Coordinates of C-alpha atoms and ligand atoms in Angstrom, one line a residue:
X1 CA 12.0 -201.4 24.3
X2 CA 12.0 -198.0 22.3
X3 CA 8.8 -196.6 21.1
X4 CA 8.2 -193.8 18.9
X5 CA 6.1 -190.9 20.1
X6 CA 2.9 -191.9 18.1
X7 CA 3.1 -195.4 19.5
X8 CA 3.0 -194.1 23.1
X9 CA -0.5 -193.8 22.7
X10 CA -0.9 -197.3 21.0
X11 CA 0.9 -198.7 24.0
X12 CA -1.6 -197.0 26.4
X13 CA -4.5 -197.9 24.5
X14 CA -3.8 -201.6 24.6
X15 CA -3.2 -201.4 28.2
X16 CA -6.4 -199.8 28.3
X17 CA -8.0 -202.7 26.9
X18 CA -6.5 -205.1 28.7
X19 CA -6.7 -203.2 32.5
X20 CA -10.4 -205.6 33.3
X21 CA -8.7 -208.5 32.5
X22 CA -6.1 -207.4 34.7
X23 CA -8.0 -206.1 36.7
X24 CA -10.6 -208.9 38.1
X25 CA -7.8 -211.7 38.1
X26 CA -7.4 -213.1 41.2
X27 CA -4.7 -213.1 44.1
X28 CA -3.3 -216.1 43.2
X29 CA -2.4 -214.5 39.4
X30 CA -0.9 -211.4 40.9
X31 CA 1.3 -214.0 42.9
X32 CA 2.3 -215.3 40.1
X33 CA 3.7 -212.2 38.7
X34 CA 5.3 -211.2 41.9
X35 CA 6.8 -214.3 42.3
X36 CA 8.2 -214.3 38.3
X37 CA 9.5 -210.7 38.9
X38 CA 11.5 -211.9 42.5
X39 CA 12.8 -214.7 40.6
X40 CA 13.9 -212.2 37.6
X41 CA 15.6 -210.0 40.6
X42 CA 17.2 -212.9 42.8
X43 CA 18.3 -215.3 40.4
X44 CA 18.1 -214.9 37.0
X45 CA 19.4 -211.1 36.4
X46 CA 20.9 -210.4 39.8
X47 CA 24.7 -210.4 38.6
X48 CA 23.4 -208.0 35.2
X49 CA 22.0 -205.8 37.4
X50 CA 25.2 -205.7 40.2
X51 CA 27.4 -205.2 36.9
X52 CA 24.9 -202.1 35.4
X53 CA 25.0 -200.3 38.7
X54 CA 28.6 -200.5 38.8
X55 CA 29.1 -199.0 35.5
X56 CA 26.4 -196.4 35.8
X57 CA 28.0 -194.9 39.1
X58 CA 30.7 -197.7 40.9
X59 CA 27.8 -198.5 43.0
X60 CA 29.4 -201.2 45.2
X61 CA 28.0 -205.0 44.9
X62 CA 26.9 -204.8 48.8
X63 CA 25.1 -201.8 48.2
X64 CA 23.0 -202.9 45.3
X65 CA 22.1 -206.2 46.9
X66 CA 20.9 -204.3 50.0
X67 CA 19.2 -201.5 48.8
X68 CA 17.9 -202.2 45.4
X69 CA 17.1 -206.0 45.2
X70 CA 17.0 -207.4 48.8
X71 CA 14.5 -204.3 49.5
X72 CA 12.2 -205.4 46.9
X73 CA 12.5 -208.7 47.2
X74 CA 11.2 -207.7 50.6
X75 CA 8.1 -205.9 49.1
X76 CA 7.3 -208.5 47.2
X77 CA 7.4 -211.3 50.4
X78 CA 5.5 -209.2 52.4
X79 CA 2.8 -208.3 49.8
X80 CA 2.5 -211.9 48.8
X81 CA 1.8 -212.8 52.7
X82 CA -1.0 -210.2 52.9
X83 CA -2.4 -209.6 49.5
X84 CA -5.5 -212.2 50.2
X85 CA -6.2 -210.0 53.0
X86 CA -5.6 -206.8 51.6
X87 CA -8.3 -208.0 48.5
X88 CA -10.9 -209.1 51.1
X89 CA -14.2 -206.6 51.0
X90 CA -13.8 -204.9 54.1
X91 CA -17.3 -204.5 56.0
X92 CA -18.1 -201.6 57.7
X93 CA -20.5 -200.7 60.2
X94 CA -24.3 -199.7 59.6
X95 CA -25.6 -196.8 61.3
X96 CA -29.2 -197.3 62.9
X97 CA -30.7 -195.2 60.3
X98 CA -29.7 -197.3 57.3
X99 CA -30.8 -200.4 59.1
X100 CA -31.5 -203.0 56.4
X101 CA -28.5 -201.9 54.8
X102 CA -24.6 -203.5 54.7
X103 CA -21.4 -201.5 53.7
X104 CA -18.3 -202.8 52.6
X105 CA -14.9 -201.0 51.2
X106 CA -13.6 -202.8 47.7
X107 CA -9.9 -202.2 46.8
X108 CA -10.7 -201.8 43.0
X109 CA -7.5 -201.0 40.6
X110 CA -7.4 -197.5 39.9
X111 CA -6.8 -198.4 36.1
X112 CA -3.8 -197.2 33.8
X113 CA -1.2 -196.4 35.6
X114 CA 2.8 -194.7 35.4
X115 CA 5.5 -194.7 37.2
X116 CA 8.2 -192.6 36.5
X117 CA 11.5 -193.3 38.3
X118 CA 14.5 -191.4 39.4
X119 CA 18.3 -192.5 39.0
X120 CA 19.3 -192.8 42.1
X121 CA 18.1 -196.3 43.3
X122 CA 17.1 -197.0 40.1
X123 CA 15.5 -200.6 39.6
X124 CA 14.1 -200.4 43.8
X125 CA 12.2 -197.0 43.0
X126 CA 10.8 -198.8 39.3
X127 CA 10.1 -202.3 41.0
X128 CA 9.0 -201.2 44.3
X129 CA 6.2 -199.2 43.2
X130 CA 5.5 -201.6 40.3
X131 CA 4.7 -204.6 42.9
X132 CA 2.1 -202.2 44.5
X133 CA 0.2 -201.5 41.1
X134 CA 0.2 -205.4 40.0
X135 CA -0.7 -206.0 43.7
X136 CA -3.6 -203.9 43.4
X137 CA -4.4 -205.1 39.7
X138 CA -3.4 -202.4 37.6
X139 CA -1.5 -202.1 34.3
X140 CA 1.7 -200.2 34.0
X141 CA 3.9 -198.4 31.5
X142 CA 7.6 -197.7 33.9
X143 CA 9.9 -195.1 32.9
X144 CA 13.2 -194.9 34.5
X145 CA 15.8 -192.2 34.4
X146 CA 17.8 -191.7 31.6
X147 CA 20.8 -190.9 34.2
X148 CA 21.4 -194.6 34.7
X149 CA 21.5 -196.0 31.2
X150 CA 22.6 -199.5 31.6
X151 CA 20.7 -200.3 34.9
X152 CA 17.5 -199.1 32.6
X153 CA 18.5 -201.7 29.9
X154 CA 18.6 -204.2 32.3
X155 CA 14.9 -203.5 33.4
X156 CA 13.4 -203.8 30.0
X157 CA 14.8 -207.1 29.7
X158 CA 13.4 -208.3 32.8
X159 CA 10.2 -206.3 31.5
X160 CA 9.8 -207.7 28.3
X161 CA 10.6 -211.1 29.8
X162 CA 8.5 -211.3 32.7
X163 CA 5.2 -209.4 31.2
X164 CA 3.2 -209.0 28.6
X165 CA 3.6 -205.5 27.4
X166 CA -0.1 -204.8 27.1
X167 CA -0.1 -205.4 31.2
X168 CA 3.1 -204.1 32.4
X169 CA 5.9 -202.5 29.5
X170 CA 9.1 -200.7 30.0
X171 CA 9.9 -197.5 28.1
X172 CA 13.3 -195.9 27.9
X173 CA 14.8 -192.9 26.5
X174 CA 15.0 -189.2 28.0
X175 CA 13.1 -186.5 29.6
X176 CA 11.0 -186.0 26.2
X177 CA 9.5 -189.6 26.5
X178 CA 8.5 -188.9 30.2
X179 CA 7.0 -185.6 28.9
X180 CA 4.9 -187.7 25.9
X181 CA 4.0 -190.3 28.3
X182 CA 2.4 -187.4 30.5
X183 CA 0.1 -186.0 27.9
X184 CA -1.9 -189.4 28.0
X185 CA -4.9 -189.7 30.5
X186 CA -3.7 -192.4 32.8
X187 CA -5.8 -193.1 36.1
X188 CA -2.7 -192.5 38.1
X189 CA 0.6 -191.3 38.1
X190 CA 3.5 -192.9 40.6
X191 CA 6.3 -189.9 40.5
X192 CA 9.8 -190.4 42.4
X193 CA 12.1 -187.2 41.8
X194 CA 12.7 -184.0 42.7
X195 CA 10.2 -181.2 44.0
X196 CA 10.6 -179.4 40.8
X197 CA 9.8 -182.3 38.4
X198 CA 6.9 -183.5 40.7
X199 CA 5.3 -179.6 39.7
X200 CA 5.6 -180.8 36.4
X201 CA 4.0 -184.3 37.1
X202 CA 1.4 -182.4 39.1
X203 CA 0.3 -180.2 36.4
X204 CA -0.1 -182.6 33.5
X205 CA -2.0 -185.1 35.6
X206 CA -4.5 -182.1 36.3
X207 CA -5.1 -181.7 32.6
X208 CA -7.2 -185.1 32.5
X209 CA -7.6 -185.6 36.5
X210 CA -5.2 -188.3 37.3
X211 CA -4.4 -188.8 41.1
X212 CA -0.5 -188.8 41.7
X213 CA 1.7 -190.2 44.3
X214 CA 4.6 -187.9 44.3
X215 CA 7.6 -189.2 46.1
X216 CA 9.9 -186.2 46.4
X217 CA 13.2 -184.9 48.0
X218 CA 14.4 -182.3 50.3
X219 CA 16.6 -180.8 52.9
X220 CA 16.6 -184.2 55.5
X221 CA 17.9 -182.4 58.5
X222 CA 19.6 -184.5 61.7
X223 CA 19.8 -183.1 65.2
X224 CA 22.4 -184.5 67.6
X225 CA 20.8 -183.3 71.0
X226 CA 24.3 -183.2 74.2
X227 CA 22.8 -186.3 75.4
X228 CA 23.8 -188.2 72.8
X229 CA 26.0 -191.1 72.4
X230 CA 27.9 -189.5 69.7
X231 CA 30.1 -192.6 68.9
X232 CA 26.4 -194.5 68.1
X233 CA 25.2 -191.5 66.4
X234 CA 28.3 -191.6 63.9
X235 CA 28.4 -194.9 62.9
X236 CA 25.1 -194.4 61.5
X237 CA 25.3 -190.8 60.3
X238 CA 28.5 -192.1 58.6
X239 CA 27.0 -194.8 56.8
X240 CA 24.0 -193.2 55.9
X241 CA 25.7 -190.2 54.4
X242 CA 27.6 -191.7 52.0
X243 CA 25.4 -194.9 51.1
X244 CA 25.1 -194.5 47.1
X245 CA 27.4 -191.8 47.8
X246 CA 25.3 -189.4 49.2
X247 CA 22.8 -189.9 46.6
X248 CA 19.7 -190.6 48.7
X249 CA 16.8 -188.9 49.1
X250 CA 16.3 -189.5 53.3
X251 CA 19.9 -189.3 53.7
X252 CA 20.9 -187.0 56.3
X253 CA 21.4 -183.3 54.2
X254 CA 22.6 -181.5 57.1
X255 CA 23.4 -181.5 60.9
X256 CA 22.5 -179.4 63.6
X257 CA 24.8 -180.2 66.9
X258 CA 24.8 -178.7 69.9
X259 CA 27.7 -176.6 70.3
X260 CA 29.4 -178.4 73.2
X261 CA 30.2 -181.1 70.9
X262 CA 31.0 -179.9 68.1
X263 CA 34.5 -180.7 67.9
X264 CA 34.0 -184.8 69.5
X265 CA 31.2 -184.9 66.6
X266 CA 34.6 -183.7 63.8
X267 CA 37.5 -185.7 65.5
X268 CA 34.7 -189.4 65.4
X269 CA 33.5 -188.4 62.4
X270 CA 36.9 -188.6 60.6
X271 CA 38.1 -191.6 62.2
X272 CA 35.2 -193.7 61.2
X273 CA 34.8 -192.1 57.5
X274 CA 38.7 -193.5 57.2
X275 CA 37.7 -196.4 59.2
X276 CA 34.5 -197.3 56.5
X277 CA 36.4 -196.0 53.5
X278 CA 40.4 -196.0 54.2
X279 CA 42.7 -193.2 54.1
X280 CA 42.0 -192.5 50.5
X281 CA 38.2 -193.0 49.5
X282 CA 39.2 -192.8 46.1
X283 CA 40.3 -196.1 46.1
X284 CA 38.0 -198.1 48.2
X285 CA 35.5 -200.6 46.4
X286 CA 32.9 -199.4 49.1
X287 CA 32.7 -195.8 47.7
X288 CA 30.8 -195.4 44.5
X289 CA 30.5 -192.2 42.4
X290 CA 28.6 -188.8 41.8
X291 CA 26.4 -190.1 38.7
X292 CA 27.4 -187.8 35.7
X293 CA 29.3 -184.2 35.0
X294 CA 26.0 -182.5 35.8
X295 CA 25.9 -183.7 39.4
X296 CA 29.1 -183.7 39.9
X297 CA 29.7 -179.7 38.4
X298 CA 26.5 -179.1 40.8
X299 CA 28.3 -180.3 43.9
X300 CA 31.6 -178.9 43.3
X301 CA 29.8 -175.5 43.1
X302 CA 28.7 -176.2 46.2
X303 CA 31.8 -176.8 48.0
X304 CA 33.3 -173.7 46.1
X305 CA 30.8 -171.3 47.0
X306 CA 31.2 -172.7 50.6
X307 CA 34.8 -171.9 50.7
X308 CA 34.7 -168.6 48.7
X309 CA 32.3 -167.5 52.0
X310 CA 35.1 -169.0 54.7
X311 CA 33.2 -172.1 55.8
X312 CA 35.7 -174.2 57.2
X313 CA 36.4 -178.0 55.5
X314 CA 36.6 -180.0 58.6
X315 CA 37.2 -183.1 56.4
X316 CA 37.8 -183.8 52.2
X317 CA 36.8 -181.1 50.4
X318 CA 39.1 -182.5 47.4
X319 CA 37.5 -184.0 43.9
X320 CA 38.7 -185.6 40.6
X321 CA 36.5 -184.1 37.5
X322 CA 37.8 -187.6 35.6
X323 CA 35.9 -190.0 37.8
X324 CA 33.1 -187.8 39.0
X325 CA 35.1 -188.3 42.4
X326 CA 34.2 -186.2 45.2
X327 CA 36.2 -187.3 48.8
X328 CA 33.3 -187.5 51.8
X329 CA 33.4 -184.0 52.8
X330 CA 32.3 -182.5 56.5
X331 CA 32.1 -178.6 56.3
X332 CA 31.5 -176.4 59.5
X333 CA 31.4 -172.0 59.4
X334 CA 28.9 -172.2 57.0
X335 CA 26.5 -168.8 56.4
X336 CA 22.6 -169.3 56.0
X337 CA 22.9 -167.9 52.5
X338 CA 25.3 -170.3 51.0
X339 CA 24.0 -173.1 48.3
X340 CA 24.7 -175.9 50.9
X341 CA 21.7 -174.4 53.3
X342 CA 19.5 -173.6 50.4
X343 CA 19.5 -176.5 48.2
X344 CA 19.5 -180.3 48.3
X345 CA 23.0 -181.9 48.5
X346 CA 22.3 -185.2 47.3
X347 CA 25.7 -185.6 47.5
X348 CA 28.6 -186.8 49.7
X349 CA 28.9 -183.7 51.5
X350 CA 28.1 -182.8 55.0
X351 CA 27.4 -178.9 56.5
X352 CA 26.9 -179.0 60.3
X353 CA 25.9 -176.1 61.6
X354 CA 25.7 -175.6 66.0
X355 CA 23.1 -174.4 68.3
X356 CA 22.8 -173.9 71.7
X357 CA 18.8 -174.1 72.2
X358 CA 15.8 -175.8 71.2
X359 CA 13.8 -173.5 70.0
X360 CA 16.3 -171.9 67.3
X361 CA 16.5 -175.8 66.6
X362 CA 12.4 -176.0 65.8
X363 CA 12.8 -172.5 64.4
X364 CA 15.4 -173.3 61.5
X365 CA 13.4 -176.6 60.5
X366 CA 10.2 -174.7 60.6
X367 CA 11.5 -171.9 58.3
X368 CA 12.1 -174.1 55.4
X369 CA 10.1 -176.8 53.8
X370 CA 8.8 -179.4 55.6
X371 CA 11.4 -182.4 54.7
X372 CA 11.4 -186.0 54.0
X373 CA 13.1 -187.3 56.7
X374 CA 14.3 -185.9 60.6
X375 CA 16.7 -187.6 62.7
X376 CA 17.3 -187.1 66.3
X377 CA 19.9 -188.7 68.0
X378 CA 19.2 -188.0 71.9
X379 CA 19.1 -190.0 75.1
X380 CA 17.1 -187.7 76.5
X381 CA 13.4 -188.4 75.7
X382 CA 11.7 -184.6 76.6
X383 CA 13.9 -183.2 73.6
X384 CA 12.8 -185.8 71.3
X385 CA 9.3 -185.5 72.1
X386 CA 9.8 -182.2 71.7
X387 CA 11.0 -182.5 68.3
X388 CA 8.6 -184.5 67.3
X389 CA 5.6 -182.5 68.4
X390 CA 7.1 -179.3 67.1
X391 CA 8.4 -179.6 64.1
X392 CA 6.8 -181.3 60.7
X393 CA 8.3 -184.5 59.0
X394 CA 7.6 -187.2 56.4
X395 CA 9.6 -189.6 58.5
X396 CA 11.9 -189.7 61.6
X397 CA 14.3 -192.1 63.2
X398 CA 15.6 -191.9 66.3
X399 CA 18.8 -192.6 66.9
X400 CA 19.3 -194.0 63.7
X401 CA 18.8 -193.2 59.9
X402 CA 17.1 -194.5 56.7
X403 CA 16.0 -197.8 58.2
X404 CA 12.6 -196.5 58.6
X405 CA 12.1 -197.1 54.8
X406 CA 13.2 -200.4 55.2
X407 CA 10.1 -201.4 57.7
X408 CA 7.4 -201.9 55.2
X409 CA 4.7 -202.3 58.1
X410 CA 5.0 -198.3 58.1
X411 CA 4.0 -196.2 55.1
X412 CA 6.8 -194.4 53.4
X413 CA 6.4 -190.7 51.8
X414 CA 6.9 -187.1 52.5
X415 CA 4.4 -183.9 53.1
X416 CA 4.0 -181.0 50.5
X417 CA 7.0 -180.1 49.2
X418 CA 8.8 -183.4 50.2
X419 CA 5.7 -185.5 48.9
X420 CA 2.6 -186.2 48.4
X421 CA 1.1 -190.0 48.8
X422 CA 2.6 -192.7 50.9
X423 CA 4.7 -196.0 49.4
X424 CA 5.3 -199.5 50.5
X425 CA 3.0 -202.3 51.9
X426 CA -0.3 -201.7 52.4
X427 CA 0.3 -198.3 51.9
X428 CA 1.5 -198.8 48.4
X429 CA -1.5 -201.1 47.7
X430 CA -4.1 -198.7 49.0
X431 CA -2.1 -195.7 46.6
X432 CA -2.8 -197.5 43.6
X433 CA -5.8 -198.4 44.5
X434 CA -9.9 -197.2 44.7
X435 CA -11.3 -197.7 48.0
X436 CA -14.7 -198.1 46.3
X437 CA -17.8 -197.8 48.7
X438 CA -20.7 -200.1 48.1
X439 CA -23.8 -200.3 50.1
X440 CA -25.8 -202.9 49.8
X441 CA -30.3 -203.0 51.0
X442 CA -31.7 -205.9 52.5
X443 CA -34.9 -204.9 53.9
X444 CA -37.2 -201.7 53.4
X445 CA -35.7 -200.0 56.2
X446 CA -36.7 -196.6 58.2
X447 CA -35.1 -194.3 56.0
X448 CA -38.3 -194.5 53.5
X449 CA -40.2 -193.0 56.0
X450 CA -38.7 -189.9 54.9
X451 CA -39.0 -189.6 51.5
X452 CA -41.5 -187.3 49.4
X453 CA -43.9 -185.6 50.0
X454 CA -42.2 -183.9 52.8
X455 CA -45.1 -183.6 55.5
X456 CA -45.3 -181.9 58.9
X457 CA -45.3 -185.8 60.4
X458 CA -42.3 -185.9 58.5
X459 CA -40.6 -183.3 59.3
X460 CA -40.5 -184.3 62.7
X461 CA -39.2 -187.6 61.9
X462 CA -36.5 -185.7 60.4
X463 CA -36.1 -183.5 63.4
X464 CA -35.8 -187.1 65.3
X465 CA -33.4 -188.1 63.1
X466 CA -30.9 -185.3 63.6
X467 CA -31.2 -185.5 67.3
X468 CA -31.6 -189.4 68.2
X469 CA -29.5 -191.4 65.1
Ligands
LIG501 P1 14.4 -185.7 38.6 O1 13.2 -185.1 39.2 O2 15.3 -184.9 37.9 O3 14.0 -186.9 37.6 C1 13.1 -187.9 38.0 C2 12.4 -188.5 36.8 O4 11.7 -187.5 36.1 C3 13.4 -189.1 35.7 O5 12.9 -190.3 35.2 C4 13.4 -188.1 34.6 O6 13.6 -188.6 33.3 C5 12.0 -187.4 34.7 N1 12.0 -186.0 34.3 C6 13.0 -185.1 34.5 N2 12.6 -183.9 34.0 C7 11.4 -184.1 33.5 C8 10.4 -183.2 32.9 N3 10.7 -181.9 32.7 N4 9.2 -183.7 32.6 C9 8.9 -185.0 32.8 N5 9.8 -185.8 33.4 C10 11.0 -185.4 33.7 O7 15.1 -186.5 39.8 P2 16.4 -187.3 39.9 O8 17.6 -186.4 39.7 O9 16.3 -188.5 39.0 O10 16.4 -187.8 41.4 C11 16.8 -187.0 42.4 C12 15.6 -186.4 43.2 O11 14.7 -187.4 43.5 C13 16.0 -185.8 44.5 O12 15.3 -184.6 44.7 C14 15.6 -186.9 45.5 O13 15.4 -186.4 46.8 C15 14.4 -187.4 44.9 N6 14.1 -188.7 45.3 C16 13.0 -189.0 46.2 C17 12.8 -190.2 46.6 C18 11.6 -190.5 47.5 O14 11.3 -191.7 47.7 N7 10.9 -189.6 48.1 C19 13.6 -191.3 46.2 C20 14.7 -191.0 45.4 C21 14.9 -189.7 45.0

C-alpha cells in the first residue's frame, strides 16, 4: 500500500496505539502469525514470488526457494520451537546482600519498530527480521527497496493479507519514503544496506534515541592457505561467488592465495565456473542478473579501471549493457589502488591477489575495515587459528562460505563498519527486544541496616560490606 507523506505519521500513531495489545499477547498469538506468514511464503504466494524475483533480476527459481523462502521458513520453525522459552522470565541469581530479594530478566517488546530492507535478497532480509519483532511482540512498518519493484508488490500483498496494518503494514515507494519514515520516533530501527546508508539510519535514530540494528556490507575477504584442498575450496568459492550473481553481502569480495598456487586456483576455477554455468553464462537459467543500469555501470567501471592499470582477466571480463549481463569474471595483477581493492564488489567479479606470508595476510585485513564475513580454507589448523585470533570478523567459515548465516543457533551480524547488532534466532529476538530487570523484596533484608543516618556503626557495616559481600 502507498501512503502519502502526512499519513506516515497516522500509520505510526495507530501502531502506537495498538503496540500493548500487541505487546502482552501471548506465545500462542505470535504463533499464529508466524504460522499465517509461513503459510503466505510456502504455499499460497510461493510461485508470485519465484516469478517477481525473476523479473526483478533472472534470479533463478532454485535460488529463490533456497535463499529467500526456505531460509525464513526456517526462522520461523525454529522460533516457533523456542519462543515459549525465549518469553519465560529468566531468574537470576541474588547476591548475599540483597537477601530477601529475587531477580528476573523480562524480554519486553521494544515498541514501534522499522525495518528497512535492501534489494538484494529482498523478501528474506524484510521477513527475516519481521519474524523476530512479532516474535518479540512488536509492531512494524517494513520498507523494502525500491530496486526490486515487483518482489516489493508481492510483499504488500502478503502484508495487507496476513496483518492488520495497525500491527504490522508494508510501505513502498523510494528513498524519500525511507527518509519520511525516519523522521518519526520509533523505539527501534532494523537497517540492512550499505555502510553509507546505515550513517544515515544512525543519525536520524539519534534525533529521538532509537536503538538500531544495522546490518551492513563490506570487503568479505577469503584466504586460501597451501594446505588447502583447492578442488573443495572452489566448489564453494564458485558457488558462493556468483549465488544472486554476486549480489551478496557475505559473499566472498576478494581472494588472497598463496602464491604457490596461484595458477591450480585459475585453471579449477574455470573449469568449474563452465561446469556450474556452461560455456556461455549468458545463457544458463542458473545465472541471474546485475539488478539495474546503476549497478551494472558501477561494475563495469570496475573491470575498466582494472584493465586500464594492466590487471590481468584470468576469466570473463565481457558484459552486455542490454541485459545487465556481466560474464563471472576472475581478475589477477591487480594494484592496491584500483576500485576493485577499495570498494565493495557486490558483483560477479573476483580480484585475487597472492601472498607468500602470514603476517602481510593479517596486515592487509587489518588495514581496512573490519568485514562481515572471513573465509579460510586451510588444512592446517595453526594458520587458521592464527587467523582467527589476529584478525577481526563478523563471521567466518572455514573451509566453506555463507552457510554460517544459514545456522540460526549462531547470531548473524557484522562489527562497526560491517554492522552493528546481531540477527537470527534468539539473537534476533533479544534485538528487538528489552531485557527489562525487575527485582522483586520478600523480606526486610540486611541492606536496611544501611540506610540513613549514616553512623560510625554504620559505616563499618559498610566497610564490611565492601570487603566480605
Ligand atoms: P542501500 O544502503 O543503498 O539501501 C538499503 C535500503 O535503504 C533501501 O531500502 C533503500 O531504499 C534505503 N535507502 C537508500 N538510500 C537511503 C537514504 N539516503 N535514506 C534513507 N534510506 C535510504 O543498500 P542496497 O544497495 O539495497 O544493498 C546493498 C548493500 O547492503 C551492500 O552494502 C550489502 O553488503 C549490504 N547488505 C548487507 C546485508 C547484511 O545482512 N549485513 C545483507 C544484504 C545486503
Amino acid at each position: 500500500m502507498n501512503y502519502s507523506n502526512n499519513t506516515y505519521a497516522a500509520l505510526f500513531n495507530s501502531q502506537k496505539d495498538n503496540q500493548f495489545q500487541v505487546g502482552n499477547s501471548k506465545y500462542k498469538v505470535r504463533i499464529q502469525k508466524l504460522k499465517a506468514l509461513k503459510l503466505a511464503l510456502e504455499k499460497t504466494y510461493r510461485y508470485d514470488i519465484i516469478e517477481a524475483l525473476h523479473k526483478d533480476f533472472k534470479k533463478p527459481k532454485v535460488e529463490t526457494d533456497l535463499t529467500e523462502i526456505y531460509l525464513v521458513v526456517k526462522e520461523i520453525k525454529h522460533t516457533i520451537s523456542n519462543l515459549k522459552s525465549w518469553l519465560k522470565h529468566q531468574r537470576v541469581e541474588t547476591p548475599i546482600a540483597l537477601f530477601g530479594t529475587s531477580s528476573y530478566i523480562k524480554y519486553e517488546p521494544k515498541g514501534v519498530c522499522l525495518i528497512i530492507s535492501p534489494w538484494n535478497y529482498p523478501v528474506n532480509l524484510t521477513f527475516g527480521p519481521l519474524v523476530s519483532a512479532i516474535a518479540a511482540g512488536n509492531t512494524v512498518i517494513l520498507k523494502p527497496s525500491e530496486m526490486t519493484p515487483n518482489t516489493s508488490a508481492v510483499m504488500a500483498k502478503i502484508v495487507n493479507n496476513v496483518f492488520d496494518r495497525n500491527e504490522v503494514a508494508l510501505v513502498e515507494g523510494e528513498v524519500e519514503v525511507s527518509q519520511e519514515l525516519l523522521k518519526l520516533p520509533f523505539n527501534h530501527i532494523f537497517f540492512t544496506g550499505s555502510p553509507t546508508v546505515g550513517k544515515i539510519v544512525m543519525s536520524a535514530a539519534a534525533k529521538h534515541l532509537s536503538s538500531v540494528t544495522l546490518e551492513l556490507g563490506g570487503k568479505s575477504p577469503t584466504i586460501i592457505h597451501e594446505s588447502a584442498t583447492i578442488n573443495a575450496a572452489i566448489k564453494n568459492i564458485v558457488w558462493g561467488k556468483f549465488l544472486n550473481n554476486g549480489q551478496t553481502c557475505i559473499a566472498p569480495d576478494y581472494v588472497l592465495i598463496h602464491e604457490s598456487i596461484k595458477n591450480e586456483f585459475i585453471n579449477a576455477f574455470t573449469l568449474k565456473v563452465s561446469e556450474y554455468y556452461s560455456e556461455n553464462p549468458k545463457a544458463s537459467e542458473s545465472y541471474s542478473r546485475v539488478v539495474n543500469k546503476k549497478h551494472f555501470e558501477r561494475l563495469v567501471s570496475y573491470i575498466e579501471d582494472a584493465k586500464s592499470k594492466n590487471a590481468t582477466i584470468e576469466l570473463g571480463g565481457d558484459y552486455d549493457v542490454t541485459s545487465n549481463y556481466i560474464a563471472p569474471t576472475l581478475i589477477s595483477d591487480i594494484p592496491d589502488d584500483a576500485l576493485l581493492f577499495e570498494e565493495e564488489i557486490f558483483g560477479p567479479i573476483l580480484p585475487i591477489k597472492t601472498y607468500t606470508s602470514v603476517d602481510a595476510v593479517v596486515n592487509y585485513i587489518n588495514s581496512k575495515e573490519k568485514p562481515l564475513a572471513l573465509y579460510v580454507y586451510a588444512k592446517r589448523e595453526n594458520f587458521i587459528k592464527y587467523l582467527i585470533n589476529n584478525t577481526r570478523a563478523g563471521s567466518t567459515c572455514v573451509n566453506s562460505n555463507a552457510l554460517q548465516y544459514s545456522n540460526h543457533h549462531l547470531p548473524f551480524g557484522g562489527s562497526n563498519n560491517s554492522g552493528i547488532g546481531k540477527a537470527h534466532g534468539f539473537f534476533g529476538f533479544q534485538e528487538f527486544s528489552n531485557a527489562r530487570s525487575v527485582l522483586k523484596r520478600h523480606l526486610p533484608g540486611p541492606f536496611y541496616l544501611l540506610f540513613p543516618p549514616y553512623t560510625k556503626y554504620k559505616e563499618k557495616i559498610a566497610k564490611a560490606t565492601i570487603k566480605w559481600f
